[in-house]
mmCIF file of C-alpha atoms and ligand atoms in Angstrom:
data_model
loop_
_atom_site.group_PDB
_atom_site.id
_atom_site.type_symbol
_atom_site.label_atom_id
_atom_site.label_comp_id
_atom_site.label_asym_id
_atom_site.label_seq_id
_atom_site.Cartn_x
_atom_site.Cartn_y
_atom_site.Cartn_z
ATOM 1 C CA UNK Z 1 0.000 0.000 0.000
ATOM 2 C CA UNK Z 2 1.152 3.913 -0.840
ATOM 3 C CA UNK Z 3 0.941 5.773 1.827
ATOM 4 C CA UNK Z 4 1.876 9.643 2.904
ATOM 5 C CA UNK Z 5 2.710 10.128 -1.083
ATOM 6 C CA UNK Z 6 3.080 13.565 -1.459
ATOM 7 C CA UNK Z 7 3.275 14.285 -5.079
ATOM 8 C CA UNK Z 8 2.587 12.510 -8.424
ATOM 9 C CA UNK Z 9 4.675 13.372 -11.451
ATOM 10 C CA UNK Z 10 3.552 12.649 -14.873
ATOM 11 C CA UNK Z 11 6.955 13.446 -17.180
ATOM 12 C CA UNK Z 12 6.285 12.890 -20.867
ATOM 13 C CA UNK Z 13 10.135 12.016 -21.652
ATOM 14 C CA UNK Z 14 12.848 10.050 -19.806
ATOM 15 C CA UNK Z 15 15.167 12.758 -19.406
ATOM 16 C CA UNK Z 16 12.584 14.159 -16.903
ATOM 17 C CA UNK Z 17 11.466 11.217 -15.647
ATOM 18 C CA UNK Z 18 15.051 11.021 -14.749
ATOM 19 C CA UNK Z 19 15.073 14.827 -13.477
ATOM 20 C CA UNK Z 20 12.615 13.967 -11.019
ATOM 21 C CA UNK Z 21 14.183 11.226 -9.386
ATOM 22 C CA UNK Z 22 17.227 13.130 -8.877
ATOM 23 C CA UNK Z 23 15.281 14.999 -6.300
ATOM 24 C CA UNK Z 24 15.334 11.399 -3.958
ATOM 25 C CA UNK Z 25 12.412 9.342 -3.046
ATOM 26 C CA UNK Z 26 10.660 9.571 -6.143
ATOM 27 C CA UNK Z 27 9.790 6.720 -6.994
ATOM 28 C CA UNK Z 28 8.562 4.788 -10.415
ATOM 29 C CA UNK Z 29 5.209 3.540 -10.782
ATOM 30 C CA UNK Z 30 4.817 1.215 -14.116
ATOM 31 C CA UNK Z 31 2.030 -1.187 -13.518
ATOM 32 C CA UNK Z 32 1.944 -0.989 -9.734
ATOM 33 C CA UNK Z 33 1.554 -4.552 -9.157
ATOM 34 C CA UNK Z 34 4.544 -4.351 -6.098
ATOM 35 C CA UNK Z 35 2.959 -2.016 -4.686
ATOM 36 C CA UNK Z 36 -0.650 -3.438 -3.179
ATOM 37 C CA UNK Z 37 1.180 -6.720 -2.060
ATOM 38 C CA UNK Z 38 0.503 -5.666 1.935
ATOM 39 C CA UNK Z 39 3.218 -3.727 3.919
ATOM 40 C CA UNK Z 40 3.375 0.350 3.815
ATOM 41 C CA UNK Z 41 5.325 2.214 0.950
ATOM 42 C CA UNK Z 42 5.961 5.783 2.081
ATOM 43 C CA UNK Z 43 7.307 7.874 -1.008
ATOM 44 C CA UNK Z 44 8.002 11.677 -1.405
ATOM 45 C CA UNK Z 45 6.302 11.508 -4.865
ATOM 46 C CA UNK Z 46 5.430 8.838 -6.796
ATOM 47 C CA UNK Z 47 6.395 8.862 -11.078
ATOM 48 C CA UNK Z 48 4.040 7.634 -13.216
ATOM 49 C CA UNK Z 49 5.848 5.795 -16.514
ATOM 50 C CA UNK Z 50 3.214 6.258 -18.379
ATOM 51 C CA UNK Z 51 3.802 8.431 -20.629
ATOM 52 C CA UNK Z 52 7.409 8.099 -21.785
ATOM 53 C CA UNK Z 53 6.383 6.529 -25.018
ATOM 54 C CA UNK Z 54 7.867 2.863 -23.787
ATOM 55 C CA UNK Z 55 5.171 0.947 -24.767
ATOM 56 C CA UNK Z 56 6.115 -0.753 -28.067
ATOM 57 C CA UNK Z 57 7.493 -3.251 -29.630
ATOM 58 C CA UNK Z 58 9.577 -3.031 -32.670
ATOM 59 C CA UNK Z 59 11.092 -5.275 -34.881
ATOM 60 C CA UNK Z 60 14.720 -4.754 -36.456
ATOM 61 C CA UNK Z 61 16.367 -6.969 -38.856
ATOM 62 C CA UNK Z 62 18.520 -7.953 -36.096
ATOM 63 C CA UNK Z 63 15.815 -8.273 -33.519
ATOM 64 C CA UNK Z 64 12.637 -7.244 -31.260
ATOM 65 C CA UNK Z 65 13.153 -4.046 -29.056
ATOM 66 C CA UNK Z 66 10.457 -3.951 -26.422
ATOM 67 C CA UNK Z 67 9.946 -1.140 -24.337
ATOM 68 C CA UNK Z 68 10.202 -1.336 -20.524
ATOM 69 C CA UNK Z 69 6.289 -0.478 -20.021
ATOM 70 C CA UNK Z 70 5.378 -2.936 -22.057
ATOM 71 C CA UNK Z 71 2.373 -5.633 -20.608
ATOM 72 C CA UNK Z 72 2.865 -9.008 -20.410
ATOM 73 C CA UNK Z 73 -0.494 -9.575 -22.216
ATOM 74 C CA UNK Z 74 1.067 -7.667 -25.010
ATOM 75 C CA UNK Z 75 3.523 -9.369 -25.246
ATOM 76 C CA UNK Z 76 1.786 -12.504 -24.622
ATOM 77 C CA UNK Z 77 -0.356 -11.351 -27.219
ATOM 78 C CA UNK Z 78 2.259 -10.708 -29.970
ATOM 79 C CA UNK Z 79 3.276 -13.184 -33.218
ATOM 80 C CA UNK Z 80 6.639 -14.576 -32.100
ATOM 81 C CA UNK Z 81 7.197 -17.209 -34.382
ATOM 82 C CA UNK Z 82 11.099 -18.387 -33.758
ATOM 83 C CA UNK Z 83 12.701 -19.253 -30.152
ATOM 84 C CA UNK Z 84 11.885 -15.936 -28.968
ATOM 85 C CA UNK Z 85 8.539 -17.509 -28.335
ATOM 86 C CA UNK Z 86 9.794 -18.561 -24.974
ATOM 87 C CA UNK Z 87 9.090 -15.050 -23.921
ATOM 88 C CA UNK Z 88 5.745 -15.303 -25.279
ATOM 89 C CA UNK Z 89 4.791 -17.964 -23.406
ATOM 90 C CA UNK Z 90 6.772 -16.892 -19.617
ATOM 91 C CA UNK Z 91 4.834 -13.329 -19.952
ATOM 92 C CA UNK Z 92 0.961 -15.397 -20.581
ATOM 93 C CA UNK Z 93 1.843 -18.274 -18.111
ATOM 94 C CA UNK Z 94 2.647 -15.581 -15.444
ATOM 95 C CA UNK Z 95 0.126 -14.883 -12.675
ATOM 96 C CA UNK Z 96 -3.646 -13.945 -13.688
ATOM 97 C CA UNK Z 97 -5.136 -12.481 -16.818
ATOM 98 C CA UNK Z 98 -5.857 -8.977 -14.387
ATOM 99 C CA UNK Z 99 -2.791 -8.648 -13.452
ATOM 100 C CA UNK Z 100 -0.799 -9.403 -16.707
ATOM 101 C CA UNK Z 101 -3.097 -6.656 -17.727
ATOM 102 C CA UNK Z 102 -0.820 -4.496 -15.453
ATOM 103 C CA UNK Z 103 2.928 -5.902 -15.088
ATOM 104 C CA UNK Z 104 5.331 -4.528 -17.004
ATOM 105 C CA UNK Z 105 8.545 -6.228 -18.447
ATOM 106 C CA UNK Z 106 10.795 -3.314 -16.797
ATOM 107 C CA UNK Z 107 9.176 -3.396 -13.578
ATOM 108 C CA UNK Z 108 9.895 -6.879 -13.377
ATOM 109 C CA UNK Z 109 13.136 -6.521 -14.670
ATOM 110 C CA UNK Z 110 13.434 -4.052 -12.161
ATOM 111 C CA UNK Z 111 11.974 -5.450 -8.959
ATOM 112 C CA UNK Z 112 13.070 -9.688 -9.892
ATOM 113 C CA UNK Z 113 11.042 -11.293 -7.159
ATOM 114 C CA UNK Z 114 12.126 -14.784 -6.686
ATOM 115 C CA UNK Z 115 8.358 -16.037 -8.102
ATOM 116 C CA UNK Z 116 9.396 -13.572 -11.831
ATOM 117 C CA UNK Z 117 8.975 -15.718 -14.846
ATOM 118 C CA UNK Z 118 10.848 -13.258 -16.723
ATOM 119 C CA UNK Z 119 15.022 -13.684 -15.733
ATOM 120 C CA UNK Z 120 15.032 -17.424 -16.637
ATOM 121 C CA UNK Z 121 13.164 -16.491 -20.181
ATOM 122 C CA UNK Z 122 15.700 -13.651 -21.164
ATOM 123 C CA UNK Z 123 18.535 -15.427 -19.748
ATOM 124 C CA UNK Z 124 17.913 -18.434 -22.728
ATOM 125 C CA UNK Z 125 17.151 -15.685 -25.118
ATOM 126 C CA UNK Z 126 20.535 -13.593 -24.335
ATOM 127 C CA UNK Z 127 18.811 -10.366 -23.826
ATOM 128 C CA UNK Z 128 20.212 -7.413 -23.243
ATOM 129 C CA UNK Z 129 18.786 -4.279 -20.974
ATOM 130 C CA UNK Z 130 18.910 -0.622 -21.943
ATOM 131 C CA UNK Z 131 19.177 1.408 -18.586
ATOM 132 C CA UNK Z 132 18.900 5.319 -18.650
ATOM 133 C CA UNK Z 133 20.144 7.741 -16.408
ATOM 134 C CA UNK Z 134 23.328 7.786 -13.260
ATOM 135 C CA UNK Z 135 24.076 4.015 -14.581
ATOM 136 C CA UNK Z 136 23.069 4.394 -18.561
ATOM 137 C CA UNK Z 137 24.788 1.095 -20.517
ATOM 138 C CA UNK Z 138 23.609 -1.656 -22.152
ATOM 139 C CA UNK Z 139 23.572 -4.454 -19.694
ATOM 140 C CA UNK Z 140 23.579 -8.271 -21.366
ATOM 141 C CA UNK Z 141 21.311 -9.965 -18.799
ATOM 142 C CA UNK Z 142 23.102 -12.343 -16.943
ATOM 143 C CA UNK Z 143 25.385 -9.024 -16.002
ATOM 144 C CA UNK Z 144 22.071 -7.075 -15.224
ATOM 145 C CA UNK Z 145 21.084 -9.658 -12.931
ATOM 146 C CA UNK Z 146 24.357 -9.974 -11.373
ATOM 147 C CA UNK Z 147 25.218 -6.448 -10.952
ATOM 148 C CA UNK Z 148 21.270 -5.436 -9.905
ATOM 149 C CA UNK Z 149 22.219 -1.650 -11.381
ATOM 150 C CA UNK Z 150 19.038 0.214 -10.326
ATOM 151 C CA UNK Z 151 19.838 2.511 -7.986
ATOM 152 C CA UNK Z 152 16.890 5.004 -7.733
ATOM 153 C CA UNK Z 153 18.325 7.422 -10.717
ATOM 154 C CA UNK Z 154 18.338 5.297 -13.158
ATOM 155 C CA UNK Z 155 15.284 3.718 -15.717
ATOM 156 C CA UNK Z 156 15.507 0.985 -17.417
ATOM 157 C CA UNK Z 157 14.387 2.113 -21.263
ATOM 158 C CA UNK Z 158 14.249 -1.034 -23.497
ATOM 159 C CA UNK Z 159 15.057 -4.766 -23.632
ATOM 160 C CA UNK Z 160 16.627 -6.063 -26.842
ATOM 161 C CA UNK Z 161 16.284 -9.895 -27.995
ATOM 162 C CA UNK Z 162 18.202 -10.773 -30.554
ATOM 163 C CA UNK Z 163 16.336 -13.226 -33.527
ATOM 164 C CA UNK Z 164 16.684 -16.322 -32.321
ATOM 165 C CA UNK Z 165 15.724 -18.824 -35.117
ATOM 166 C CA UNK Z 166 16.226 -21.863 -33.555
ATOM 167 C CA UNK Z 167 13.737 -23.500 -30.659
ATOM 168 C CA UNK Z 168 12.655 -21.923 -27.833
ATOM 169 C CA UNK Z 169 10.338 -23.528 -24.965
ATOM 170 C CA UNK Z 170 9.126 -22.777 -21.770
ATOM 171 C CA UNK Z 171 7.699 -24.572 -18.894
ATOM 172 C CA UNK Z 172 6.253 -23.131 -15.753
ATOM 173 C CA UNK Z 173 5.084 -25.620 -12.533
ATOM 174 C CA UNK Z 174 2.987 -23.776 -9.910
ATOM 175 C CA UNK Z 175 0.508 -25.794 -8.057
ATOM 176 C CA UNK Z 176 -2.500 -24.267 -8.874
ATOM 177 C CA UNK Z 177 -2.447 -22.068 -12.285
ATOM 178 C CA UNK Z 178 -2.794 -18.606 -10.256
ATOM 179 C CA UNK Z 179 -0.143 -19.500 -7.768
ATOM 180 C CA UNK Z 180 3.935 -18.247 -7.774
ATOM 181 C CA UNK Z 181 5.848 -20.731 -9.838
ATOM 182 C CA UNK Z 182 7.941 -23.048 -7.645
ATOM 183 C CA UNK Z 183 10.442 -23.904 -11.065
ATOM 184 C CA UNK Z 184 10.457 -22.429 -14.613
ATOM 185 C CA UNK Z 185 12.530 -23.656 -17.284
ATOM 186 C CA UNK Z 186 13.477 -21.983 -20.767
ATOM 187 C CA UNK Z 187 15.314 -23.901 -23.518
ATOM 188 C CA UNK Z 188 16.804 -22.314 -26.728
ATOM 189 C CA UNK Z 189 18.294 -24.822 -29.132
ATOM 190 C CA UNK Z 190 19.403 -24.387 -32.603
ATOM 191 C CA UNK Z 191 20.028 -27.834 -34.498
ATOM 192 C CA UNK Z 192 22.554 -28.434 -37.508
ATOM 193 C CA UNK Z 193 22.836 -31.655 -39.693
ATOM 194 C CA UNK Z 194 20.482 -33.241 -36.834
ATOM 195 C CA UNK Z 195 23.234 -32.125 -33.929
ATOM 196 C CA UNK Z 196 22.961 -29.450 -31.255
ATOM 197 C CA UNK Z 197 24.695 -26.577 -32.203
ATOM 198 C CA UNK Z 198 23.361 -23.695 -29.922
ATOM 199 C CA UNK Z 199 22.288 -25.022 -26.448
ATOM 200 C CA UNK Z 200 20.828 -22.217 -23.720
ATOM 201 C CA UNK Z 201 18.850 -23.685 -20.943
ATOM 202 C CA UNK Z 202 18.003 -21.448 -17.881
ATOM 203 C CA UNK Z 203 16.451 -22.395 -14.818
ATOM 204 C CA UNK Z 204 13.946 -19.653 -12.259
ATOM 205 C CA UNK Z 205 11.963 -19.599 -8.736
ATOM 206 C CA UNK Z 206 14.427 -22.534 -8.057
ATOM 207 C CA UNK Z 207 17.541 -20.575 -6.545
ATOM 208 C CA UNK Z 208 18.423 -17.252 -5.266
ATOM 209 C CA UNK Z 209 18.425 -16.037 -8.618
ATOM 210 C CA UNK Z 210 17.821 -17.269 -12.228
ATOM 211 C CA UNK Z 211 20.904 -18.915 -13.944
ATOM 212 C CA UNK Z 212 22.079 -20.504 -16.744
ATOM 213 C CA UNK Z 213 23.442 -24.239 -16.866
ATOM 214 C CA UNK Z 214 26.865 -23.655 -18.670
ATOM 215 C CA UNK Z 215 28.298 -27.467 -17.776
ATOM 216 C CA UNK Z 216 25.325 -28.784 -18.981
ATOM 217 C CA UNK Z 217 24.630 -27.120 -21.972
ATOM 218 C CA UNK Z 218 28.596 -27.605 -23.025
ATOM 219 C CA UNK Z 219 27.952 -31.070 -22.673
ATOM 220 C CA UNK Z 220 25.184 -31.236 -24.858
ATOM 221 C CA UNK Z 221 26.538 -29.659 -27.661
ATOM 222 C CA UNK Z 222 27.430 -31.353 -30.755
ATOM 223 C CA UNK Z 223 25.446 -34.652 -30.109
ATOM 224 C CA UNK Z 224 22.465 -35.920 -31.926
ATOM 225 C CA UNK Z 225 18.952 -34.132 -30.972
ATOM 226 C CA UNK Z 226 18.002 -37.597 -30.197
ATOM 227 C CA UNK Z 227 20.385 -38.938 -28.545
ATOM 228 C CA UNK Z 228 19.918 -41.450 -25.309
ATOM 229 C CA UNK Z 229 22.860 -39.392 -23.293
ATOM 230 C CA UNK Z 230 20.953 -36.364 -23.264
ATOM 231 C CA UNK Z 231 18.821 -37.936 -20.672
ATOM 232 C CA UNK Z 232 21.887 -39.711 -19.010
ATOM 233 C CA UNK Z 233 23.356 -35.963 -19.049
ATOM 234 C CA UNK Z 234 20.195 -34.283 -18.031
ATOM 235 C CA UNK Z 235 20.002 -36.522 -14.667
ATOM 236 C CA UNK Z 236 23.296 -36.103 -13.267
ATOM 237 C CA UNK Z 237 22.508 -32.210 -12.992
ATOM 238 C CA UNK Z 238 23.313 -31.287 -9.313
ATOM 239 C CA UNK Z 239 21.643 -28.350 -8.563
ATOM 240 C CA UNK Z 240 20.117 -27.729 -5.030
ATOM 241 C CA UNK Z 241 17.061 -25.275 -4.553
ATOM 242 C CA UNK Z 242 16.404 -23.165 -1.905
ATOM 243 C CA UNK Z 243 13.580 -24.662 0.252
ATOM 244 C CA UNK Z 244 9.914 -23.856 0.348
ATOM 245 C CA UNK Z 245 6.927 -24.945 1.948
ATOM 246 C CA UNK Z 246 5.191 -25.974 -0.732
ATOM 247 C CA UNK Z 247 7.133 -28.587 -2.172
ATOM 248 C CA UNK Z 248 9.913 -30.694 -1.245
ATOM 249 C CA UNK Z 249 13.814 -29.922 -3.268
ATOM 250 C CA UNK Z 250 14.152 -33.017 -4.656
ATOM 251 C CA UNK Z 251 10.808 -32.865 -6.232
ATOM 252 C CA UNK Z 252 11.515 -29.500 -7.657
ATOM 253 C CA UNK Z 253 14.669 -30.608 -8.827
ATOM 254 C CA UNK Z 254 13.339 -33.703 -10.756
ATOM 255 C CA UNK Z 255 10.919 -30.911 -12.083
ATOM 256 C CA UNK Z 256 13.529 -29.425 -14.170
ATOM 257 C CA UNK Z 257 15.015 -32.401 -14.791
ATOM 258 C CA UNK Z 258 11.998 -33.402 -16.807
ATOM 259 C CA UNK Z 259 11.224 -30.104 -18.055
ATOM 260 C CA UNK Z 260 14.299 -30.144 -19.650
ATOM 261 C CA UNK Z 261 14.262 -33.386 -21.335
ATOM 262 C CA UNK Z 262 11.265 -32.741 -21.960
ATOM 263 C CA UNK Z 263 12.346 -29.981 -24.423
ATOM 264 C CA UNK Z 264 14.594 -31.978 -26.458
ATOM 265 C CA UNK Z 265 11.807 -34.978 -26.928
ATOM 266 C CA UNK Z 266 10.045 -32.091 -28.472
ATOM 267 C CA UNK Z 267 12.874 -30.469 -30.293
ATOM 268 C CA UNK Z 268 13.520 -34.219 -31.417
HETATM 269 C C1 LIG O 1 -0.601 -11.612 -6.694
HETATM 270 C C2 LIG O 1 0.551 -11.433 -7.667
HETATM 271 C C3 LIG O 1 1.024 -12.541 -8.367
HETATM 272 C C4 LIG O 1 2.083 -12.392 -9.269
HETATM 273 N N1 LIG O 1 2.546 -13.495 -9.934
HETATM 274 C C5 LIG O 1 3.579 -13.360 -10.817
HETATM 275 C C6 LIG O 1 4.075 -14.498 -11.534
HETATM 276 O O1 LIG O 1 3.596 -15.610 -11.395
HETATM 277 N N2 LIG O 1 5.101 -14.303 -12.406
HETATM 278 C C7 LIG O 1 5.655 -13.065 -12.614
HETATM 279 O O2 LIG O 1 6.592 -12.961 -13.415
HETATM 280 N N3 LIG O 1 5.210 -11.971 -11.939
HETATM 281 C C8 LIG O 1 4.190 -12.095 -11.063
HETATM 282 N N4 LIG O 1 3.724 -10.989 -10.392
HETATM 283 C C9 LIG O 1 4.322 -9.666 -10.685
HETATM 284 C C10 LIG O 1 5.529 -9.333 -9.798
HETATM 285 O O3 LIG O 1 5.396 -9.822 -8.495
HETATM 286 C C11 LIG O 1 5.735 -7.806 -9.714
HETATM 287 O O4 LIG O 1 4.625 -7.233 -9.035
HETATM 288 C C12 LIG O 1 5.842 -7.175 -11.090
HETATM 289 O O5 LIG O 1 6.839 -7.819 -11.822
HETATM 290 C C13 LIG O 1 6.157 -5.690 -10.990
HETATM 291 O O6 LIG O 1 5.934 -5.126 -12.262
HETATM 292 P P1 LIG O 1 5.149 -3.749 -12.413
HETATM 293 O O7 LIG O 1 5.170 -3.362 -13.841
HETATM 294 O O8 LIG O 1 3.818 -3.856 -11.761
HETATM 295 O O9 LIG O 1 6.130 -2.790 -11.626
HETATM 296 P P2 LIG O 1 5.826 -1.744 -10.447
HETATM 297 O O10 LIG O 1 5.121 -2.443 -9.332
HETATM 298 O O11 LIG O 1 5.227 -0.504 -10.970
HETATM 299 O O12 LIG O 1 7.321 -1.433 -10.016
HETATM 300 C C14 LIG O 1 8.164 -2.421 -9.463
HETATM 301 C C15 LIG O 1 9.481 -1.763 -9.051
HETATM 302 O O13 LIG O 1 10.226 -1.422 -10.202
HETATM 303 C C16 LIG O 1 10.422 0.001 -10.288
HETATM 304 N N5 LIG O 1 10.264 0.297 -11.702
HETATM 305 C C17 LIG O 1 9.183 0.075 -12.476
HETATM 306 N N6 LIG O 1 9.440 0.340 -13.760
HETATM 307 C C18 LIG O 1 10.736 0.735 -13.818
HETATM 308 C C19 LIG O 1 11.613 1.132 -14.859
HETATM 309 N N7 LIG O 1 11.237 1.173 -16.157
HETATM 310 N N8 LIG O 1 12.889 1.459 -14.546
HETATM 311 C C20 LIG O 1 13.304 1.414 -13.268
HETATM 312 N N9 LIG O 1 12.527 1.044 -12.225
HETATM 313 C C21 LIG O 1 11.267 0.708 -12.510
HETATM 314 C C22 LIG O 1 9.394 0.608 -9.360
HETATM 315 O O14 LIG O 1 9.831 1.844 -8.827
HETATM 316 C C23 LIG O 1 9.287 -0.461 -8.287
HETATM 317 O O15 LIG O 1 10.342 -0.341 -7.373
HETATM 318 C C24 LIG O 1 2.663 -11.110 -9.480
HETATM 319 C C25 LIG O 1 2.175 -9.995 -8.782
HETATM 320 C C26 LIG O 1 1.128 -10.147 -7.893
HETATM 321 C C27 LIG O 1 0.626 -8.936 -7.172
#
């Protein structure tokens, strides 16, 4: 809840966006979602995103440019058609159809609750983040999530994701379909002569933060798509989640073990 908020500001570019903030406890509001979770939020103004013109996204012949107050259900809603149709499917498996109505991709980029179905999507898709402001750069994501660079005077602007024309699927496990995710799983693979050329396979909700399986996926590549030691490969991952109440680690960890075998049976 927002409470004792003194002042709303409603910049129409980034540069004041970014003006405001500079005066200190400003704070963004994209689609507000973090805000009405319970607990007490007390702001000296609040800035409302809305119209900085980063709703959009754009297509370039190397790739899709999304703006950071772009929906989920938009871009649940838009025609991926290659591997970048894992991000497709995190945004529309992601919480309810009200509030996807709401989140943004920035804010979530920006706030990365444990439950976000977003990290483990970008992280397969090698995204990169365009942040505005004391810490402008173009961030490549597992550096962005690493480094955590928002530090109330900065914005993040855009997310880039380059074409991806190779495979791209995405599980999500929650136990009812409203509830936080306990594991999500994205999988980009591009194939050659019938053998794995590209391999990116990211795991989320699982550990502190999303990662990236680099021992895995450099074992993977260059064998068949249907090979039997993918699966051999697959369940000698160690990996050890953090606990929760809902469900046990080894269960979750099995979970990704199947989601990501899974992904090549389909691939195959
Ligand atoms: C009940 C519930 C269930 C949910 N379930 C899921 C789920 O299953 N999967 C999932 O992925 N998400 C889920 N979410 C969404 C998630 O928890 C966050 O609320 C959401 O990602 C925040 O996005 P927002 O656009 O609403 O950002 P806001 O709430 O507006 O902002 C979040 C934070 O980011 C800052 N901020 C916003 N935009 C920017 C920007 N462009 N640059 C810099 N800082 C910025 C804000 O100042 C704030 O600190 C759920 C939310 C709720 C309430």
């Amino acid at each position: 809840m927002l409470v004792n908020v003194k002042n709303w500001y409603r910049p129409e570019s980034v540069t004041g966006a970014l003006s405001v903030m500079k005066k200190g406890g400003v704070i963004p509001y994209a689609g507000g979602t973090s805000f009405h979770r319970g607990g007490k939020i007390t702001a000296a103004g609040m800035i409302d995103l809305r119209k900085l013109d980063l709703d959009f996204i754009h297509e370039t012949e190397s790739g899709t440019t999304i703006g950071a107050c772009t929906r989920f259900k938009d871009i649940a809603n838009y025609d991926f058609t290659d591997g970048r149709k894992i991000l497709k499917e995190a945004c529309s498996q992601a919480a309810s159809t009200s509030l996807r109505n709401l989140i943004t991709i920035g804010g979530s980029l920006s706030s990365i609750p444990p439950w976000s179905n977003i990290p483990a999507a970008l992280l397969a898709l090698n995204a990169e983040i365009e942040i505005a402001g004391t810490k402008a750069s173009k961030f490549g994501i597992e550096k962005f999530l690493t480094e955590k660079p928002m530090d109330g005077t900065s914005l993040i602007t855009r997310i880039y994701i380059p074409k991806s024309s190779g495979f791209g699927i995405y599980y999500r496990y929650s136990k009812t379909r409203f509830d936080y995710s306990l594991v999500d799983t994205a999988v980009y693979i591009e194939v050659k002569d019938e053998k794995i050329e590209t391999i990116r396979i990211a795991v989320g909700n699982l550990l502190p933060k999303a990662r990236r399986l680099p021992n895995l996926e450099e074992s993977l590549k260059g064998l068949p798509i249907n090979s039997e030691r993918i699966a051999d490969l697959v369940d000698k991952l160690e990996i050890n989640p953090t606990s929760s109440s809902i469900a046990s680690k080894e269960f979750r960890s099995n979970l990704v073990k199947v989601f990501i075998k899974r992904a090549f049976k389909q691939v195959g």
